[in-house]
PDB file of C-alpha atoms and ligand atoms in Angstrom:
ATOM      1  CA  MET A   1     126.085 110.393  94.240  1.00  0.00           C
ATOM      2  CA  ALA A   2     128.109 107.079  93.962  1.00  0.00           C
ATOM      3  CA  GLU A   3     125.321 104.744  94.006  1.00  0.00           C
ATOM      4  CA  ASP A   4     123.601 106.620  91.281  1.00  0.00           C
ATOM      5  CA  GLU A   5     126.214 106.367  89.075  1.00  0.00           C
ATOM      6  CA  LYS A   6     126.767 102.644  89.403  1.00  0.00           C
ATOM      7  CA  GLY A   7     123.109 102.109  89.402  1.00  0.00           C
ATOM      8  CA  ILE A   8     123.220 103.999  85.735  1.00  0.00           C
ATOM      9  CA  LYS A   9     126.182 102.454  84.885  1.00  0.00           C
ATOM     10  CA  LEU A  10     124.501  98.658  85.350  1.00  0.00           C
ATOM     11  CA  LEU A  11     121.576 100.306  83.264  1.00  0.00           C
ATOM     12  CA  GLY A  12     123.604 101.076  80.965  1.00  0.00           C
ATOM     13  CA  ALA A  13     125.356  97.766  80.573  1.00  0.00           C
ATOM     14  CA  ILE A  14     121.620  95.621  80.889  1.00  0.00           C
ATOM     15  CA  ARG A  15     119.171  97.286  77.920  1.00  0.00           C
ATOM     16  CA  ASP A  16     117.858  93.998  77.656  1.00  0.00           C
ATOM     17  CA  LYS A  17     114.523  92.649  75.809  1.00  0.00           C
ATOM     18  CA  LEU A  18     112.399  93.347  78.227  1.00  0.00           C
ATOM     19  CA  ILE A  19     113.119  96.845  78.289  1.00  0.00           C
ATOM     20  CA  SER A  20     113.362  97.118  74.424  1.00  0.00           C
ATOM     21  CA  ARG A  21     109.881  95.442  74.055  1.00  0.00           C
ATOM     22  CA  LYS A  22     108.083  97.705  76.377  1.00  0.00           C
ATOM     23  CA  GLN A  23     109.212 100.804  74.815  1.00  0.00           C
ATOM     24  CA  ASP A  24     108.147  99.183  71.192  1.00  0.00           C
ATOM     25  CA  TRP A  25     105.009  98.684  73.058  1.00  0.00           C
ATOM     26  CA  ALA A  26     104.429 102.119  73.849  1.00  0.00           C
ATOM     27  CA  ARG A  27     105.382 103.454  70.492  1.00  0.00           C
ATOM     28  CA  ASP A  28     103.405 101.201  68.889  1.00  0.00           C
ATOM     29  CA  GLY A  29      99.898 101.770  71.532  1.00  0.00           C
ATOM     30  CA  ARG A  30      99.943  98.359  72.395  1.00  0.00           C
ATOM     31  CA  LEU A  31      97.082  97.112  75.273  1.00  0.00           C
ATOM     32  CA  LEU A  32      95.059 100.212  74.585  1.00  0.00           C
ATOM     33  CA  THR A  33      91.180  99.197  74.789  1.00  0.00           C
ATOM     34  CA  GLY A  34      90.381 103.486  73.953  1.00  0.00           C
ATOM     35  CA  THR A  35      87.684 103.148  76.929  1.00  0.00           C
ATOM     36  CA  GLU A  36      87.418 105.381  79.910  1.00  0.00           C
ATOM     37  CA  GLY A  37      86.820 104.059  83.142  1.00  0.00           C
ATOM     38  CA  ASP A  38      84.056 104.936  86.219  1.00  0.00           C
ATOM     39  CA  PRO A  39      86.252 104.418  89.346  1.00  0.00           C
ATOM     40  CA  GLU A  40      82.740 105.317  90.842  1.00  0.00           C
ATOM     41  CA  ARG A  41      81.212 102.575  89.356  1.00  0.00           C
ATOM     42  CA  ASP A  42      84.402  99.834  88.717  1.00  0.00           C
ATOM     43  CA  ARG A  43      87.093  98.728  90.589  1.00  0.00           C
ATOM     44  CA  LEU A  44      88.759  97.217  87.755  1.00  0.00           C
ATOM     45  CA  PRO A  45      90.175 100.100  85.264  1.00  0.00           C
ATOM     46  CA  PRO A  46      89.507  99.629  81.701  1.00  0.00           C
ATOM     47  CA  GLY A  47      92.084  96.622  80.117  1.00  0.00           C
ATOM     48  CA  GLN A  48      92.850  95.665  83.317  1.00  0.00           C
ATOM     49  CA  ARG A  49      92.715  91.971  84.747  1.00  0.00           C
ATOM     50  CA  LEU A  50      92.775  90.776  88.149  1.00  0.00           C
ATOM     51  CA  VAL A  51      95.656  88.569  89.656  1.00  0.00           C
ATOM     52  CA  ARG A  52      96.016  86.904  92.819  1.00  0.00           C
ATOM     53  CA  ASP A  53      99.897  86.349  92.832  1.00  0.00           C
ATOM     54  CA  TRP A  54     102.000  89.242  92.451  1.00  0.00           C
ATOM     55  CA  PRO A  55     103.898  89.937  89.809  1.00  0.00           C
ATOM     56  CA  VAL A  56     107.726  91.058  89.829  1.00  0.00           C
ATOM     57  CA  LEU A  57     108.894  93.637  87.577  1.00  0.00           C
ATOM     58  CA  ASP A  58     112.069  95.606  87.585  1.00  0.00           C
ATOM     59  CA  LEU A  59     115.102  96.184  85.145  1.00  0.00           C
ATOM     60  CA  GLY A  60     117.440  92.849  85.904  1.00  0.00           C
ATOM     61  CA  VAL A  61     119.022  93.932  89.149  1.00  0.00           C
ATOM     62  CA  GLN A  62     117.505  93.976  92.353  1.00  0.00           C
ATOM     63  CA  PRO A  63     119.607  96.023  94.929  1.00  0.00           C
ATOM     64  CA  ASP A  64     120.312  94.378  98.363  1.00  0.00           C
ATOM     65  CA  ILE A  65     120.257  97.084 100.912  1.00  0.00           C
ATOM     66  CA  PRO A  66     121.008  96.011 104.428  1.00  0.00           C
ATOM     67  CA  ALA A  67     119.204  97.814 107.373  1.00  0.00           C
ATOM     68  CA  ALA A  68     122.948  99.157 108.284  1.00  0.00           C
ATOM     69  CA  SER A  69     123.464 101.061 104.824  1.00  0.00           C
ATOM     70  CA  PHE A  70     119.803 101.914 104.216  1.00  0.00           C
ATOM     71  CA  ARG A  71     119.749 105.715 103.517  1.00  0.00           C
ATOM     72  CA  LEU A  72     116.673 107.756 102.207  1.00  0.00           C
ATOM     73  CA  ASP A  73     117.728 111.329 101.043  1.00  0.00           C
ATOM     74  CA  ILE A  74     115.222 114.436 100.954  1.00  0.00           C
ATOM     75  CA  ASP A  75     116.146 117.210  99.451  1.00  0.00           C
ATOM     76  CA  GLY A  76     115.927 119.826  96.539  1.00  0.00           C
ATOM     77  CA  LEU A  77     113.271 122.267  96.630  1.00  0.00           C
ATOM     78  CA  VAL A  78     113.011 122.086 100.755  1.00  0.00           C
ATOM     79  CA  GLU A  79     113.102 124.373 104.008  1.00  0.00           C
ATOM     80  CA  ASN A  80     114.306 121.164 106.365  1.00  0.00           C
ATOM     81  CA  SER A  81     116.232 118.658 103.881  1.00  0.00           C
ATOM     82  CA  LEU A  82     116.587 115.316 105.615  1.00  0.00           C
ATOM     83  CA  SER A  83     118.985 112.416 105.254  1.00  0.00           C
ATOM     84  CA  LEU A  84     117.433 109.696 106.994  1.00  0.00           C
ATOM     85  CA  ASP A  85     119.285 106.244 108.467  1.00  0.00           C
ATOM     86  CA  TRP A  86     117.397 103.249 109.512  1.00  0.00           C
ATOM     87  CA  ALA A  87     116.253 104.236 112.614  1.00  0.00           C
ATOM     88  CA  ALA A  88     115.467 107.586 111.835  1.00  0.00           C
ATOM     89  CA  PHE A  89     113.290 106.862 109.274  1.00  0.00           C
ATOM     90  CA  LYS A  90     111.528 104.121 110.870  1.00  0.00           C
ATOM     91  CA  ALA A  91     111.176 106.876 113.997  1.00  0.00           C
ATOM     92  CA  LEU A  92     108.456 108.691 112.265  1.00  0.00           C
ATOM     93  CA  PRO A  93     104.999 108.123 111.815  1.00  0.00           C
ATOM     94  CA  ARG A  94     103.496 104.816 111.345  1.00  0.00           C
ATOM     95  CA  ALA A  95     100.910 104.786 108.797  1.00  0.00           C
ATOM     96  CA  GLU A  96      98.716 101.693 107.346  1.00  0.00           C
ATOM     97  CA  MET A  97      96.878 102.061 103.935  1.00  0.00           C
ATOM     98  CA  VAL A  98      95.230  99.159 101.974  1.00  0.00           C
ATOM     99  CA  SER A  99      95.347 100.034  98.204  1.00  0.00           C
ATOM    100  CA  ASP A 100      95.015  98.633  94.928  1.00  0.00           C
ATOM    101  CA  ILE A 101      97.789  97.906  92.395  1.00  0.00           C
ATOM    102  CA  HIS A 102      97.646  98.705  88.934  1.00  0.00           C
ATOM    103  CA  CYS A 103     100.080  97.941  86.303  1.00  0.00           C
ATOM    104  CA  VAL A 104     100.763  99.162  83.023  1.00  0.00           C
ATOM    105  CA  THR A 105     101.398  95.575  81.691  1.00  0.00           C
ATOM    106  CA  GLN A 106      97.984  94.781  82.367  1.00  0.00           C
ATOM    107  CA  TRP A 107      97.457  93.225  85.920  1.00  0.00           C
ATOM    108  CA  SER A 108      95.842  94.467  88.814  1.00  0.00           C
ATOM    109  CA  ARG A 109      95.855  93.264  92.565  1.00  0.00           C
ATOM    110  CA  TYR A 110      93.334  94.266  94.682  1.00  0.00           C
ATOM    111  CA  ASP A 111      93.354  95.100  98.591  1.00  0.00           C
ATOM    112  CA  ASN A 112      97.586  95.231  99.559  1.00  0.00           C
ATOM    113  CA  ARG A 113      97.907  96.805 102.780  1.00  0.00           C
ATOM    114  CA  TRP A 114     100.767  98.781 103.568  1.00  0.00           C
ATOM    115  CA  HIS A 115     102.656  99.917 106.464  1.00  0.00           C
ATOM    116  CA  GLY A 116     105.346 102.928 106.500  1.00  0.00           C
ATOM    117  CA  VAL A 117     105.804 106.456 106.253  1.00  0.00           C
ATOM    118  CA  ALA A 118     102.520 109.023 104.981  1.00  0.00           C
ATOM    119  CA  ALA A 119     103.671 111.109 102.102  1.00  0.00           C
ATOM    120  CA  ARG A 120     101.833 113.763 104.387  1.00  0.00           C
ATOM    121  CA  ASP A 121     104.100 113.132 107.380  1.00  0.00           C
ATOM    122  CA  LEU A 122     107.121 113.494 105.243  1.00  0.00           C
ATOM    123  CA  LEU A 123     105.704 116.584 103.914  1.00  0.00           C
ATOM    124  CA  ALA A 124     105.317 118.218 107.062  1.00  0.00           C
ATOM    125  CA  ALA A 125     108.449 116.769 108.250  1.00  0.00           C
ATOM    126  CA  VAL A 126     110.423 118.556 105.498  1.00  0.00           C
ATOM    127  CA  ARG A 127     108.334 121.489 104.039  1.00  0.00           C
ATOM    128  CA  PRO A 128     108.512 121.833 100.339  1.00  0.00           C
ATOM    129  CA  LYS A 129     109.075 125.644  99.368  1.00  0.00           C
ATOM    130  CA  ARG A 130     106.435 126.962  97.364  1.00  0.00           C
ATOM    131  CA  GLU A 131     108.782 126.949  93.940  1.00  0.00           C
ATOM    132  CA  ALA A 132     108.395 123.007  94.623  1.00  0.00           C
ATOM    133  CA  ARG A 133     105.715 121.369  91.864  1.00  0.00           C
ATOM    134  CA  HIS A 134     107.109 118.016  91.403  1.00  0.00           C
ATOM    135  CA  ILE A 135     109.190 114.897  93.124  1.00  0.00           C
ATOM    136  CA  ILE A 136     112.144 113.391  91.271  1.00  0.00           C
ATOM    137  CA  PHE A 137     112.382 109.466  92.604  1.00  0.00           C
ATOM    138  CA  HIS A 138     115.550 108.125  92.518  1.00  0.00           C
ATOM    139  CA  ALA A 139     116.103 104.842  93.109  1.00  0.00           C
ATOM    140  CA  HIS A 140     119.248 102.277  94.171  1.00  0.00           C
ATOM    141  CA  ASP A 141     118.816 100.448  90.533  1.00  0.00           C
ATOM    142  CA  GLY A 142     119.309 103.400  89.002  1.00  0.00           C
ATOM    143  CA  TYR A 143     115.669 103.723  88.138  1.00  0.00           C
ATOM    144  CA  THR A 144     113.681 107.363  87.970  1.00  0.00           C
ATOM    145  CA  THR A 145     110.259 108.332  87.971  1.00  0.00           C
ATOM    146  CA  ASN A 146     108.421 111.716  88.242  1.00  0.00           C
ATOM    147  CA  VAL A 147     105.579 112.791  90.001  1.00  0.00           C
ATOM    148  CA  ARG A 148     103.236 116.300  90.577  1.00  0.00           C
ATOM    149  CA  LEU A 149     103.786 117.398  94.450  1.00  0.00           C
ATOM    150  CA  ASP A 150     100.137 117.904  94.539  1.00  0.00           C
ATOM    151  CA  HIS A 151      99.911 114.390  93.325  1.00  0.00           C
ATOM    152  CA  PHE A 152     102.185 112.873  96.182  1.00  0.00           C
ATOM    153  CA  ASP A 153     100.356 114.945  98.623  1.00  0.00           C
ATOM    154  CA  GLN A 154      97.541 112.969  99.255  1.00  0.00           C
ATOM    155  CA  PRO A 155      95.924 110.391 101.632  1.00  0.00           C
ATOM    156  CA  ASP A 156      96.623 107.123  99.989  1.00  0.00           C
ATOM    157  CA  VAL A 157     100.359 107.545  99.451  1.00  0.00           C
ATOM    158  CA  ILE A 158     102.980 106.003 101.594  1.00  0.00           C
ATOM    159  CA  LEU A 159     106.935 105.040 101.530  1.00  0.00           C
ATOM    160  CA  ALA A 160     105.963 101.425 102.917  1.00  0.00           C
ATOM    161  CA  HIS A 161     108.477  98.835 104.632  1.00  0.00           C
ATOM    162  CA  SER A 162     106.003  96.318 105.172  1.00  0.00           C
ATOM    163  CA  TRP A 163     103.044  94.261 102.617  1.00  0.00           C
ATOM    164  CA  GLU A 164     100.369  92.262 104.440  1.00  0.00           C
ATOM    165  CA  GLY A 165     102.010  92.765 108.135  1.00  0.00           C
ATOM    166  CA  ARG A 166     105.951  91.461 106.580  1.00  0.00           C
ATOM    167  CA  PRO A 167     109.006  93.254 105.551  1.00  0.00           C
ATOM    168  CA  LEU A 168     108.785  94.222 102.226  1.00  0.00           C
ATOM    169  CA  GLU A 169     110.642  91.838 100.061  1.00  0.00           C
ATOM    170  CA  ARG A 170     113.482  92.651  98.259  1.00  0.00           C
ATOM    171  CA  GLN A 171     112.406  91.880  95.031  1.00  0.00           C
ATOM    172  CA  HIS A 172     108.929  94.230  95.856  1.00  0.00           C
ATOM    173  CA  GLY A 173     111.051  97.227  96.510  1.00  0.00           C
ATOM    174  CA  GLY A 174     112.574  96.264 100.210  1.00  0.00           C
ATOM    175  CA  PRO A 175     113.453  97.780 102.347  1.00  0.00           C
ATOM    176  CA  VAL A 176     111.322 100.711 101.231  1.00  0.00           C
ATOM    177  CA  ARG A 177     109.170 101.652  97.941  1.00  0.00           C
ATOM    178  CA  VAL A 178     106.957 104.135  97.231  1.00  0.00           C
ATOM    179  CA  VAL A 179     103.010 103.275  96.366  1.00  0.00           C
ATOM    180  CA  ILE A 180     101.329 106.129  94.702  1.00  0.00           C
ATOM    181  CA  PRO A 181      97.698 104.307  94.271  1.00  0.00           C
ATOM    182  CA  ARG A 182      95.903 106.524  91.637  1.00  0.00           C
ATOM    183  CA  PHE A 183      98.616 105.914  89.094  1.00  0.00           C
ATOM    184  CA  TYR A 184      99.746 102.800  87.178  1.00  0.00           C
ATOM    185  CA  PHE A 185     102.653 100.986  89.205  1.00  0.00           C
ATOM    186  CA  TRP A 186     105.512 102.364  87.221  1.00  0.00           C
ATOM    187  CA  LYS A 187     105.447 105.359  89.204  1.00  0.00           C
ATOM    188  CA  SER A 188     105.825 103.527  92.400  1.00  0.00           C
ATOM    189  CA  ALA A 189     109.443 103.783  92.698  1.00  0.00           C
ATOM    190  CA  LYS A 190     111.270 100.069  94.489  1.00  0.00           C
ATOM    191  CA  TRP A 191     114.683 100.385  96.450  1.00  0.00           C
ATOM    192  CA  VAL A 192     114.167 104.230  96.883  1.00  0.00           C
ATOM    193  CA  ARG A 193     117.215 106.455  97.794  1.00  0.00           C
ATOM    194  CA  ARG A 194     116.436 109.793  97.388  1.00  0.00           C
ATOM    195  CA  LEU A 195     113.224 112.474  96.743  1.00  0.00           C
ATOM    196  CA  GLU A 196     113.992 115.451  94.875  1.00  0.00           C
ATOM    197  CA  PHE A 197     111.966 118.733  94.674  1.00  0.00           C
ATOM    198  CA  VAL A 198     112.180 120.275  91.833  1.00  0.00           C
ATOM    199  CA  ALA A 199     110.419 123.391  90.061  1.00  0.00           C
ATOM    200  CA  VAL A 200     110.805 121.932  86.750  1.00  0.00           C
ATOM    201  CA  ASP A 201     109.434 118.599  85.973  1.00  0.00           C
ATOM    202  CA  LYS A 202     111.917 115.694  84.792  1.00  0.00           C
ATOM    203  CA  PRO A 203     111.085 113.157  82.944  1.00  0.00           C
ATOM    204  CA  GLY A 204     112.122 109.677  84.005  1.00  0.00           C
ATOM    205  CA  PHE A 205     113.105 105.854  83.196  1.00  0.00           C
ATOM    206  CA  TRP A 206     109.971 104.542  81.634  1.00  0.00           C
ATOM    207  CA  GLU A 207     108.607 108.478  80.862  1.00  0.00           C
ATOM    208  CA  VAL A 208     111.230 109.203  78.257  1.00  0.00           C
ATOM    209  CA  ARG A 209     110.529 105.709  76.857  1.00  0.00           C
ATOM    210  CA  GLY A 210     107.269 106.140  75.474  1.00  0.00           C
ATOM    211  CA  TYR A 211     105.225 105.743  79.010  1.00  0.00           C
ATOM    212  CA  HIS A 212     103.039 108.721  79.730  1.00  0.00           C
ATOM    213  CA  ASN A 213     104.087 111.578  82.051  1.00  0.00           C
ATOM    214  CA  GLU A 214     101.101 110.985  84.814  1.00  0.00           C
ATOM    215  CA  GLY A 215      99.684 107.355  83.752  1.00  0.00           C
ATOM    216  CA  ASP A 216      96.643 107.280  85.172  1.00  0.00           C
ATOM    217  CA  PRO A 217      94.902 104.152  84.771  1.00  0.00           C
ATOM    218  CA  TRP A 218      91.327 105.055  84.604  1.00  0.00           C
ATOM    219  CA  LYS A 219      91.970 106.978  81.530  1.00  0.00           C
ATOM    220  CA  GLU A 220      94.358 104.413  80.475  1.00  0.00           C
ATOM    221  CA  ASP A 221      97.224 106.908  80.438  1.00  0.00           C
ATOM    222  CA  ARG A 222      99.282 103.939  79.540  1.00  0.00           C
ATOM    223  CA  TYR A 223     101.687 106.178  76.781  1.00  0.00           C
ATOM    224  CA  GLY A 224     102.816 109.411  76.102  1.00  0.00           C
TER     225      GLY A 224
HETATM  226  N1  MTE B   1     113.694 100.685  91.491  1.00  0.00           N
HETATM  227  C1  MTE B   1     112.525 100.377  90.602  1.00  0.00           C
HETATM  228  N2  MTE B   1     111.278 100.926  90.478  1.00  0.00           N
HETATM  229  C2  MTE B   1     110.417 100.201  89.660  1.00  0.00           C
HETATM  230  C3  MTE B   1     110.709  99.118  88.625  1.00  0.00           C
HETATM  231  C4  MTE B   1     111.971  99.343  88.730  1.00  0.00           C
HETATM  232  O1  MTE B   1     112.303  98.835  87.409  1.00  0.00           O
HETATM  233  N3  MTE B   1     112.908  99.874  89.574  1.00  0.00           N
HETATM  234  N4  MTE B   1     109.762  99.482  87.837  1.00  0.00           N
HETATM  235  C5  MTE B   1     108.422  99.813  87.726  1.00  0.00           C
HETATM  236  C6  MTE B   1     107.128  99.153  87.347  1.00  0.00           C
HETATM  237  S1  MTE B   1     107.269  99.286  85.850  1.00  0.00           S
HETATM  238  C7  MTE B   1     106.478  98.560  87.916  1.00  0.00           C
HETATM  239  S2  MTE B   1     104.973  97.892  87.321  1.00  0.00           S
HETATM  240  C8  MTE B   1     106.641  98.424  89.428  1.00  0.00           C
HETATM  241  C9  MTE B   1     106.685  96.906  90.039  1.00  0.00           C
HETATM  242  O2  MTE B   1     106.545  96.560  91.332  1.00  0.00           O
HETATM  243  P1  MTE B   1     106.682  94.974  91.675  1.00  0.00           P
HETATM  244  O3  MTE B   1     107.907  94.209  91.349  1.00  0.00           O
HETATM  245  O4  MTE B   1     106.518  95.107  93.038  1.00  0.00           O
HETATM  246  O5  MTE B   1     105.151  94.596  91.370  1.00  0.00           O
HETATM  247  O6  MTE B   1     107.296  98.837  90.041  1.00  0.00           O
HETATM  248  C10 MTE B   1     108.122 100.140  89.798  1.00  0.00           C
HETATM  249  N5  MTE B   1     109.187 100.703  90.415  1.00  0.00           N
HETATM  250 MO1   MO B   2     105.235  98.450  84.979  1.00  0.00          MO
END
């Protein structure tokens, strides 16, 4: 895919300080409190602090994707591959969800109201094959991340195009980003371009740089 290749080349050029610092933290086990949280009892997972603003984290590029050139491919081990343009994406059932964000760099943000397409509605449309076990998210900036299919197949997972009633800003992954609230926010790919259904797991950008393969904030799965 041309865009993917461009993005990956770009990434090669920007192995900047931020990336290597986060990678060093992963290697050194920084930020770990060594306690386990209980989502039944607490709202804030261990080692997190609450913020009211919404920090922006990326790899140094924020792709600009006008609606006219929007395209979302959903393929791999599915019965019904889709390649959605903006009109087709917006024509899918509209869902609303409210969830908390927990970022591995220790900030959490409560009560984010998303509009978009529920993961479960997408799954119903593409019908994963029996062999499909994982999803690899590919983004326009060359970023990738992986999640187990049964973790994506949850009522709170959404492909969001709006936040707080407004179109999702470019810096936060607009036009469309993934939101998987049960995991640290690096699992929630911004500027999503492709959902690839696979049988064998494939660690993504941060997962190969020392981040945990799943990233449950309640277990403090920061690093692999
Ligand atoms: N495409 C893409 N998605 C991404 C990232 C990225 O660099 N590129 N960063 C991840 C990380 S590490 C975090 S914490 C969140 C940040 O989202 P925000 O900038 O909207 O807070 O996006 C995640 N999704
Ligand atoms: Mo992050």
